[in-house]
PDB file of C-alpha atoms in Angstrom:
ATOM      1  CA  MET A   5      -0.338  -1.874-127.156  1.00 44.00           C
ATOM      2  CA  ASP A   6       2.757  -2.670-125.140  1.00 45.00           C
ATOM      3  CA  THR A   7       1.834  -2.029-121.415  1.00 42.00           C
ATOM      4  CA  GLU A   8       5.041  -3.675-119.929  1.00 40.00           C
ATOM      5  CA  ALA A   9       6.822  -1.353-117.535  1.00 41.00           C
ATOM      6  CA  GLN A  10       9.822  -0.083-119.234  1.00 40.00           C
ATOM      7  CA  PRO A  11      13.038   0.204-117.226  1.00 37.00           C
ATOM      8  CA  THR A  12      14.215   3.790-116.309  1.00 34.00           C
ATOM      9  CA  GLU A  13      17.565   5.022-117.345  1.00 36.00           C
ATOM     10  CA  ARG A  14      18.677   4.461-113.728  1.00 36.00           C
ATOM     11  CA  ASP A  15      17.420   0.934-114.002  1.00 38.00           C
ATOM     12  CA  ARG A  16      19.387   0.238-117.148  1.00 38.00           C
ATOM     13  CA  SER A  17      22.604   1.588-115.936  1.00 41.00           C
ATOM     14  CA  SER A  18      22.568   0.062-112.409  1.00 41.00           C
ATOM     15  CA  SER A  19      24.038  -3.184-111.543  1.00 44.00           C
ATOM     16  CA  PRO A  20      24.612  -5.434-108.298  1.00 41.00           C
ATOM     17  CA  SER A  21      28.067  -4.401-108.228  1.00 42.00           C
ATOM     18  CA  ASP A  22      27.133  -0.620-108.603  1.00 42.00           C
ATOM     19  CA  ALA A  23      24.702  -0.908-105.749  1.00 36.00           C
ATOM     20  CA  GLU A  24      27.329  -2.407-103.398  1.00 35.00           C
ATOM     21  CA  GLU A  25      29.814   0.365-104.329  1.00 36.00           C
ATOM     22  CA  ILE A  26      27.329   3.054-103.565  1.00 31.00           C
ATOM     23  CA  SER A  27      26.280   1.606-100.112  1.00 40.00           C
ATOM     24  CA  ASP A  28      29.943   1.541 -99.244  1.00 45.00           C
ATOM     25  CA  THR A  29      30.444   5.199 -99.526  1.00 40.00           C
ATOM     26  CA  GLY A  30      32.494   6.340 -96.503  1.00 48.00           C
ATOM     27  CA  GLY A  31      33.462   2.830 -95.934  1.00 52.00           C
ATOM     28  CA  PRO A  32      36.956   3.423 -94.618  1.00 52.00           C
ATOM     29  CA  GLU A  33      35.555   5.224 -91.474  1.00 51.00           C
ATOM     30  CA  GLY A  34      32.974   2.579 -90.894  1.00 48.00           C
ATOM     31  CA  ARG A  35      35.656  -0.134 -91.285  1.00 49.00           C
ATOM     32  CA  SER A  36      37.897   1.658 -88.988  1.00 55.00           C
ATOM     33  CA  ARG A  37      35.268   1.863 -86.095  1.00 54.00           C
ATOM     34  CA  LEU A  38      34.559  -1.822 -86.444  1.00 56.00           C
ATOM     35  CA  SER A  39      38.203  -2.568 -86.540  1.00 66.00           C
ATOM     36  CA  LEU A  40      38.643  -0.670 -83.260  1.00 60.00           C
ATOM     37  CA  VAL A  41      35.637  -2.547 -81.599  1.00 55.00           C
ATOM     38  CA  SER A  42      36.969  -5.875 -82.686  1.00 66.00           C
ATOM     39  CA  TRP A  43      40.427  -5.020 -81.509  1.00 54.00           C
ATOM     40  CA  ALA A  44      39.102  -3.784 -78.194  1.00 53.00           C
ATOM     41  CA  ALA A  45      36.983  -7.035 -77.853  1.00 57.00           C
ATOM     42  CA  GLU A  46      40.019  -9.206 -78.602  1.00 62.00           C
ATOM     43  CA  TRP A  47      42.158  -7.253 -76.073  1.00 60.00           C
ATOM     44  CA  LEU A  48      39.756  -7.430 -73.214  1.00 59.00           C
ATOM     45  CA  PRO A  49      39.364 -10.552 -71.175  1.00 66.00           C
ATOM     46  CA  GLY A  50      35.829 -11.807 -71.832  1.00 65.00           C
ATOM     47  CA  GLY A  51      35.734 -10.212 -75.240  1.00 61.00           C
ATOM     48  CA  ARG A  52      32.531  -8.565 -76.456  1.00 62.00           C
ATOM     49  CA  ILE A  53      30.651  -9.224 -73.115  1.00 70.00           C
ATOM     50  CA  THR A  54      33.163  -7.353 -71.072  1.00 62.00           C
ATOM     51  CA  LEU A  55      33.213  -4.446 -73.694  1.00 54.00           C
ATOM     52  CA  SER A  56      29.442  -4.109 -73.685  1.00 65.00           C
ATOM     53  CA  LEU A  57      29.494  -4.136 -69.866  1.00 62.00           C
ATOM     54  CA  LEU A  58      32.129  -1.233 -69.880  1.00 57.00           C
ATOM     55  CA  VAL A  59      30.001   0.733 -72.262  1.00 59.00           C
ATOM     56  CA  PHE A  60      26.929   0.331 -70.182  1.00 52.00           C
ATOM     57  CA  LEU A  61      29.021   1.368 -67.040  1.00 56.00           C
ATOM     58  CA  MET A  62      30.294   4.442 -68.879  1.00 62.00           C
ATOM     59  CA  PHE A  63      26.788   5.230 -69.938  1.00 50.00           C
ATOM     60  CA  LEU A  64      25.520   4.978 -66.163  1.00 52.00           C
ATOM     61  CA  LEU A  65      28.432   7.245 -65.168  1.00 55.00           C
ATOM     62  CA  LEU A  66      27.612   9.922 -67.574  1.00 52.00           C
ATOM     63  CA  LEU A  67      23.882   9.583 -66.630  1.00 53.00           C
ATOM     64  CA  SER A  68      24.647  10.017 -63.023  1.00 51.00           C
ATOM     65  CA  ASN A  69      27.062  12.879 -63.484  1.00 56.00           C
ATOM     66  CA  PHE A  70      24.918  15.023 -65.778  1.00 53.00           C
ATOM     67  CA  VAL A  71      21.160  13.816 -65.801  1.00 70.00           C
ATOM     68  CA  LEU A  72      19.910  11.549 -62.928  1.00 85.00           C
ATOM     69  CA  GLN A  73      21.615  10.744 -59.699  1.00 89.00           C
ATOM     70  CA  PRO A  74      20.541   8.265 -56.956  1.00 91.00           C
ATOM     71  CA  PHE A  75      20.623   9.353 -53.245  1.00 94.00           C
ATOM     72  CA  GLN A  76      19.888   7.445 -50.178  1.00 96.00           C
ATOM     73  CA  ILE A  77      17.846   9.014 -47.289  1.00 97.00           C
ATOM     74  CA  PRO A  78      20.023   9.063 -44.167  1.00 95.00           C
ATOM     75  CA  SER A  79      17.683  10.458 -41.595  1.00 96.00           C
ATOM     76  CA  GLY A  80      14.132  11.001 -40.688  1.00 97.00           C
ATOM     77  CA  SER A  81      14.030  14.691 -41.411  1.00 97.00           C
ATOM     78  CA  MET A  82      11.745  14.548 -44.370  1.00 98.00           C
ATOM     79  CA  GLU A  83       9.270  11.994 -42.875  1.00 97.00           C
ATOM     80  CA  ARG A  84       6.460  11.419 -43.556  1.00 93.00           C
ATOM     81  CA  GLY A  85       7.067  11.490 -47.367  1.00 95.00           C
ATOM     82  CA  LEU A  86      10.802  10.126 -47.307  1.00 97.00           C
ATOM     83  CA  ARG A  87      11.744   7.474 -44.942  1.00 97.00           C
ATOM     84  CA  ILE A  88      15.170   6.426 -43.737  1.00 97.00           C
ATOM     85  CA  GLY A  89      16.756   4.079 -46.239  1.00 96.00           C
ATOM     86  CA  ASP A  90      14.584   5.243 -49.056  1.00 97.00           C
ATOM     87  CA  ARG A  91      16.529   5.753 -52.444  1.00 96.00           C
ATOM     88  CA  VAL A  92      15.462   8.788 -54.580  1.00 96.00           C
ATOM     89  CA  LEU A  93      16.299   9.705 -58.003  1.00 93.00           C
ATOM     90  CA  VAL A  94      17.465  13.446 -58.341  1.00 95.00           C
ATOM     91  CA  ASN A  95      16.807  15.247 -61.605  1.00 93.00           C
ATOM     92  CA  LYS A  96      20.045  17.153 -62.131  1.00 93.00           C
ATOM     93  CA  LEU A  97      18.676  18.979 -65.271  1.00 91.00           C
ATOM     94  CA  ALA A  98      15.729  20.322 -63.473  1.00 90.00           C
ATOM     95  CA  TYR A  99      17.180  23.698 -62.771  1.00 94.00           C
ATOM     96  CA  ARG A 100      19.362  24.032 -65.962  1.00 86.00           C
ATOM     97  CA  PHE A 101      18.556  26.026 -69.016  1.00 86.00           C
ATOM     98  CA  GLY A 102      16.912  29.064 -67.025  1.00 87.00           C
ATOM     99  CA  ALA A 103      14.613  26.998 -64.688  1.00 93.00           C
ATOM    100  CA  GLU A 104      14.710  27.919 -60.900  1.00 95.00           C
ATOM    101  CA  PRO A 105      13.586  26.037 -57.785  1.00 97.00           C
ATOM    102  CA  ARG A 106      10.009  26.600 -56.681  1.00 96.00           C
ATOM    103  CA  ARG A 107       8.371  26.664 -53.441  1.00 97.00           C
ATOM    104  CA  GLY A 108       7.491  23.225 -52.541  1.00 96.00           C
ATOM    105  CA  ASP A 109      10.144  21.423 -54.374  1.00 97.00           C
ATOM    106  CA  VAL A 110      12.170  18.740 -52.647  1.00 98.00           C
ATOM    107  CA  VAL A 111      15.935  19.553 -53.480  1.00 98.00           C
ATOM    108  CA  VAL A 112      19.244  18.038 -52.786  1.00 97.00           C
ATOM    109  CA  PHE A 113      22.053  20.404 -52.138  1.00 96.00           C
ATOM    110  CA  ASP A 114      25.768  20.803 -51.069  1.00 96.00           C
ATOM    111  CA  GLY A 115      25.708  22.069 -47.605  1.00 92.00           C
ATOM    112  CA  THR A 116      29.445  22.705 -47.344  1.00 91.00           C
ATOM    113  CA  GLY A 117      30.021  25.968 -45.626  1.00 85.00           C
ATOM    114  CA  TYR A 118      26.454  26.315 -44.516  1.00 83.00           C
ATOM    115  CA  PHE A 119      25.041  23.144 -42.995  1.00 86.00           C
ATOM    116  CA  GLY A 120      28.080  20.765 -43.168  1.00 85.00           C
ATOM    117  CA  ASP A 121      30.332  18.911 -45.428  1.00 88.00           C
ATOM    118  CA  ALA A 122      27.592  16.649 -46.782  1.00 93.00           C
ATOM    119  CA  ASP A 123      24.550  16.518 -49.312  1.00 95.00           C
ATOM    120  CA  TYR A 124      21.095  17.403 -47.763  1.00 97.00           C
ATOM    121  CA  ILE A 125      17.563  17.033 -48.743  1.00 97.00           C
ATOM    122  CA  LYS A 126      14.969  19.472 -47.772  1.00 98.00           C
ATOM    123  CA  ARG A 127      11.750  21.272 -48.966  1.00 98.00           C
ATOM    124  CA  VAL A 128      11.914  24.699 -50.392  1.00 98.00           C
ATOM    125  CA  VAL A 129       9.778  27.062 -48.545  1.00 98.00           C
ATOM    126  CA  GLY A 130      11.125  30.427 -49.612  1.00 98.00           C
ATOM    127  CA  VAL A 131      12.742  31.627 -52.874  1.00 98.00           C
ATOM    128  CA  GLY A 132      14.651  34.758 -53.490  1.00 97.00           C
ATOM    129  CA  GLY A 133      12.744  37.891 -52.510  1.00 97.00           C
ATOM    130  CA  ASP A 134      10.140  35.958 -50.417  1.00 97.00           C
ATOM    131  CA  HIS A 135       9.252  37.161 -46.691  1.00 98.00           C
ATOM    132  CA  VAL A 136       8.749  34.015 -44.596  1.00 98.00           C
ATOM    133  CA  VAL A 137       7.410  34.378 -41.175  1.00 97.00           C
ATOM    134  CA  CYS A 138       6.672  31.903 -38.346  1.00 96.00           C
ATOM    135  CA  CYS A 139       3.876  31.902 -37.486  1.00 93.00           C
ATOM    136  CA  ASP A 140       0.333  33.292 -37.901  1.00 94.00           C
ATOM    137  CA  LYS A 141      -2.281  33.245 -35.238  1.00 93.00           C
ATOM    138  CA  GLU A 142      -3.264  29.636 -36.162  1.00 94.00           C
ATOM    139  CA  GLY A 143       0.469  28.532 -36.067  1.00 95.00           C
ATOM    140  CA  ARG A 144       0.895  28.331 -39.699  1.00 97.00           C
ATOM    141  CA  ILE A 145       3.871  29.604 -41.671  1.00 97.00           C
ATOM    142  CA  GLU A 146       3.331  32.784 -43.835  1.00 97.00           C
ATOM    143  CA  VAL A 147       4.991  33.402 -47.221  1.00 98.00           C
ATOM    144  CA  ASN A 148       4.565  36.890 -48.634  1.00 97.00           C
ATOM    145  CA  GLY A 149       1.675  37.457 -46.231  1.00 95.00           C
ATOM    146  CA  ARG A 150      -0.169  34.201 -47.256  1.00 96.00           C
ATOM    147  CA  SER A 151      -0.563  31.551 -44.695  1.00 96.00           C
ATOM    148  CA  VAL A 152       0.344  28.014 -45.884  1.00 96.00           C
ATOM    149  CA  ASP A 153      -1.456  24.935 -44.883  1.00 95.00           C
ATOM    150  CA  GLU A 154       1.263  22.176 -44.746  1.00 96.00           C
ATOM    151  CA  SER A 155      -0.770  19.497 -43.051  1.00 94.00           C
ATOM    152  CA  THR A 156      -0.753  17.223 -45.959  1.00 94.00           C
ATOM    153  CA  PHE A 157       3.063  16.574 -45.901  1.00 95.00           C
ATOM    154  CA  LEU A 158       4.171  17.461 -42.386  1.00 97.00           C
ATOM    155  CA  TYR A 159       5.050  14.750 -39.952  1.00 97.00           C
ATOM    156  CA  PRO A 160       1.856  13.782 -38.062  1.00 96.00           C
ATOM    157  CA  GLY A 161       1.789  15.635 -34.841  1.00 95.00           C
ATOM    158  CA  ASP A 162       4.323  18.273 -35.782  1.00 96.00           C
ATOM    159  CA  SER A 163       3.761  21.964 -35.673  1.00 95.00           C
ATOM    160  CA  PRO A 164       5.138  24.134 -38.653  1.00 96.00           C
ATOM    161  CA  SER A 165       7.789  25.381 -36.262  1.00 96.00           C
ATOM    162  CA  THR A 166       8.521  25.734 -32.642  1.00 93.00           C
ATOM    163  CA  VAL A 167      11.227  28.374 -33.490  1.00 92.00           C
ATOM    164  CA  PRO A 168       9.773  31.641 -34.450  1.00 95.00           C
ATOM    165  CA  PHE A 169      11.491  33.548 -37.387  1.00 96.00           C
ATOM    166  CA  ASP A 170      10.955  36.499 -39.740  1.00 97.00           C
ATOM    167  CA  VAL A 171      13.298  36.567 -42.768  1.00 97.00           C
ATOM    168  CA  VAL A 172      13.424  37.922 -46.194  1.00 97.00           C
ATOM    169  CA  VAL A 173      15.197  35.544 -48.492  1.00 97.00           C
ATOM    170  CA  PRO A 174      17.994  37.207 -50.582  1.00 97.00           C
ATOM    171  CA  GLN A 175      18.006  36.871 -54.236  1.00 97.00           C
ATOM    172  CA  GLY A 176      19.788  33.735 -55.545  1.00 97.00           C
ATOM    173  CA  THR A 177      19.206  31.781 -52.393  1.00 97.00           C
ATOM    174  CA  LEU A 178      16.457  29.468 -50.789  1.00 98.00           C
ATOM    175  CA  PHE A 179      15.011  29.142 -47.404  1.00 98.00           C
ATOM    176  CA  VAL A 180      14.530  25.319 -46.704  1.00 98.00           C
ATOM    177  CA  LEU A 181      12.918  23.270 -44.116  1.00 98.00           C
ATOM    178  CA  GLY A 182      12.423  19.424 -43.324  1.00 98.00           C
ATOM    179  CA  ASP A 183       8.959  17.995 -43.225  1.00 98.00           C
ATOM    180  CA  HIS A 184       9.729  16.357 -39.916  1.00 98.00           C
ATOM    181  CA  ARG A 185      10.216  19.785 -38.413  1.00 97.00           C
ATOM    182  CA  SER A 186      10.937  18.473 -34.854  1.00 96.00           C
ATOM    183  CA  ASP A 187      13.588  16.280 -36.312  1.00 96.00           C
ATOM    184  CA  SER A 188      15.330  18.573 -38.867  1.00 96.00           C
ATOM    185  CA  SER A 189      18.217  20.690 -39.040  1.00 94.00           C
ATOM    186  CA  ASP A 190      17.537  23.373 -41.611  1.00 96.00           C
ATOM    187  CA  SER A 191      17.537  27.006 -42.377  1.00 97.00           C
ATOM    188  CA  ARG A 192      15.923  27.698 -38.983  1.00 96.00           C
ATOM    189  CA  ASP A 193      19.052  26.339 -37.032  1.00 94.00           C
ATOM    190  CA  HIS A 194      21.564  28.576 -39.012  1.00 93.00           C
ATOM    191  CA  LEU A 195      19.651  31.969 -38.890  1.00 92.00           C
ATOM    192  CA  GLY A 196      22.458  33.568 -36.961  1.00 87.00           C
ATOM    193  CA  SER A 197      25.362  32.099 -38.982  1.00 88.00           C
ATOM    194  CA  PRO A 198      26.838  33.647 -41.996  1.00 85.00           C
ATOM    195  CA  GLY A 199      24.275  33.330 -45.013  1.00 88.00           C
ATOM    196  CA  GLY A 200      21.438  33.492 -42.570  1.00 90.00           C
ATOM    197  CA  GLY A 201      20.465  29.795 -43.050  1.00 93.00           C
ATOM    198  CA  MET A 202      19.908  30.405 -46.798  1.00 96.00           C
ATOM    199  CA  ILE A 203      21.179  27.889 -49.357  1.00 96.00           C
ATOM    200  CA  PRO A 204      22.682  29.398 -52.565  1.00 96.00           C
ATOM    201  CA  VAL A 205      20.799  28.124 -55.646  1.00 97.00           C
ATOM    202  CA  ASP A 206      24.270  27.460 -57.238  1.00 96.00           C
ATOM    203  CA  ASP A 207      24.614  24.872 -54.591  1.00 96.00           C
ATOM    204  CA  VAL A 208      21.505  22.833 -55.559  1.00 97.00           C
ATOM    205  CA  ILE A 209      22.410  19.427 -57.120  1.00 96.00           C
ATOM    206  CA  GLY A 210      18.960  18.747 -58.327  1.00 96.00           C
ATOM    207  CA  ARG A 211      15.261  18.202 -57.585  1.00 96.00           C
ATOM    208  CA  ALA A 212      14.138  14.796 -56.083  1.00 96.00           C
ATOM    209  CA  ASP A 213      11.591  13.489 -58.513  1.00 94.00           C
ATOM    210  CA  TRP A 214      11.073   9.787 -57.733  1.00 94.00           C
ATOM    211  CA  ILE A 215      11.268   7.451 -54.824  1.00 96.00           C
ATOM    212  CA  VAL A 216      12.749   4.072 -56.663  1.00 92.00           C
ATOM    213  CA  TRP A 217      13.409   1.923 -53.543  1.00 92.00           C
ATOM    214  CA  PRO A 218      12.047   0.056 -51.850  1.00 93.00           C
ATOM    215  CA  VAL A 219       9.733  -1.253 -54.491  1.00 88.00           C
ATOM    216  CA  GLY A 220       6.647  -0.992 -52.335  1.00 89.00           C
ATOM    217  CA  HIS A 221       7.373   2.739 -51.815  1.00 89.00           C
ATOM    218  CA  PHE A 222       7.920   3.573 -55.424  1.00 89.00           C
ATOM    219  CA  THR A 223       6.285   6.815 -56.300  1.00 94.00           C
ATOM    220  CA  ARG A 224       6.776  10.181 -57.993  1.00 92.00           C
ATOM    221  CA  ILE A 225       7.429  13.092 -55.574  1.00 94.00           C
ATOM    222  CA  HIS A 226       5.048  15.738 -56.352  1.00 86.00           C
ATOM    223  CA  GLY A 227       5.334  19.404 -55.276  1.00 83.00           C
ATOM    224  CA  PRO A 228       2.267  20.176 -52.878  1.00 87.00           C
ATOM    225  CA  GLY A 229      -0.328  22.497 -53.899  1.00 88.00           C
ATOM    226  CA  ALA A 230      -0.103  24.291 -50.498  1.00 91.00           C
ATOM    227  CA  TYR A 231       2.267  26.989 -51.964  1.00 92.00           C
ATOM    228  CA  ALA A 232       0.173  27.529 -55.136  1.00 91.00           C
ATOM    229  CA  ARG A 233      -1.601  30.600 -53.811  1.00 91.00           C
ATOM    230  CA  VAL A 234       1.514  32.264 -52.584  1.00 94.00           C
ATOM    231  CA  PRO A 235       1.989  35.609 -54.463  1.00 93.00           C
ATOM    232  CA  SER A 236       5.310  36.186 -55.938  1.00 86.00           C
ATOM    233  CA  VAL A 237       5.820  39.387 -53.917  1.00 71.00           C
ATOM    234  CA  PRO A 238       4.824  40.096 -50.391  1.00 63.00           C
ATOM    235  CA  GLU A 239       1.345  41.329 -50.196  1.00 56.00           C
ATOM    236  CA  ALA A 240       0.991  44.920 -48.868  1.00 53.00           C
ATOM    237  CA  LYS A 241      -1.100  44.686 -45.649  1.00 55.00           C
ATOM    238  CA  PRO A 242      -3.897  47.274 -45.296  1.00 53.00           C
ATOM    239  CA  PRO A 243      -3.083  50.279 -42.999  1.00 46.00           C
ATOM    240  CA  ARG A 244      -4.296  49.938 -39.417  1.00 45.00           C
ATOM    241  CA  ALA A 245      -7.507  51.915 -38.703  1.00 46.00           C
ATOM    242  CA  VAL A 246      -6.929  54.853 -36.385  1.00 42.00           C
ATOM    243  CA  GLY A 247      -9.958  55.762 -34.219  1.00 42.00           C
ATOM    244  CA  ALA A 248     -11.448  59.152 -34.693  1.00 40.00           C
ATOM    245  CA  HIS A 249     -11.913  61.283 -31.530  1.00 38.00           C
ATOM    246  CA  GLY A 250     -14.896  63.668 -31.247  1.00 37.00           C
TER     247      GLY A 250
END
């Protein structure tokens, strides 16, 4: 019995020249792209090395404009977590596609018209609809009636605030504070200004996610759990008891 594998109809009709012709389908476009690359490499000083460098720089530019952008920390307003000279990577997609800033996030925003003509980095303490008060009987900030223990990230020795305030954050805005409260210009300093010290969400550039320099300080910036128990709407306080008279 003949057990030798018989060539299929496709095998019999194929030839090396046919295979080459099939793989070359759409060839003019491919050859055009290769010709363009070759022309650019010949035209540029340094040839393909220069071309590769330009492509890489263009990639970095697109990345910086639309995805990640590095920022340098200019002051001590976010110590102890962020030190002067630290470089942070800001995620510019964090609040796209329907996502919103959350309490505890460290954000970079454009302060033009509110804080000054510069970019600022602060921590979100209140979001739209929140009732933020300083302070409770123990000196802690209250958000929606819930006291927040900020001791894990505040600058050592700082109180939550030496400036009393009682604000309701308008929708579409944020109430922001620096972690080094005694050395931070933030929402508290602009309570009497137009906008009441609130930052429009639309002016937020992104969320600071990583400290990338210096190498010894490389770490991910986590949102603290201190705000996790804050209710999304202000808690109704129980009515004050009225003594009965006999």
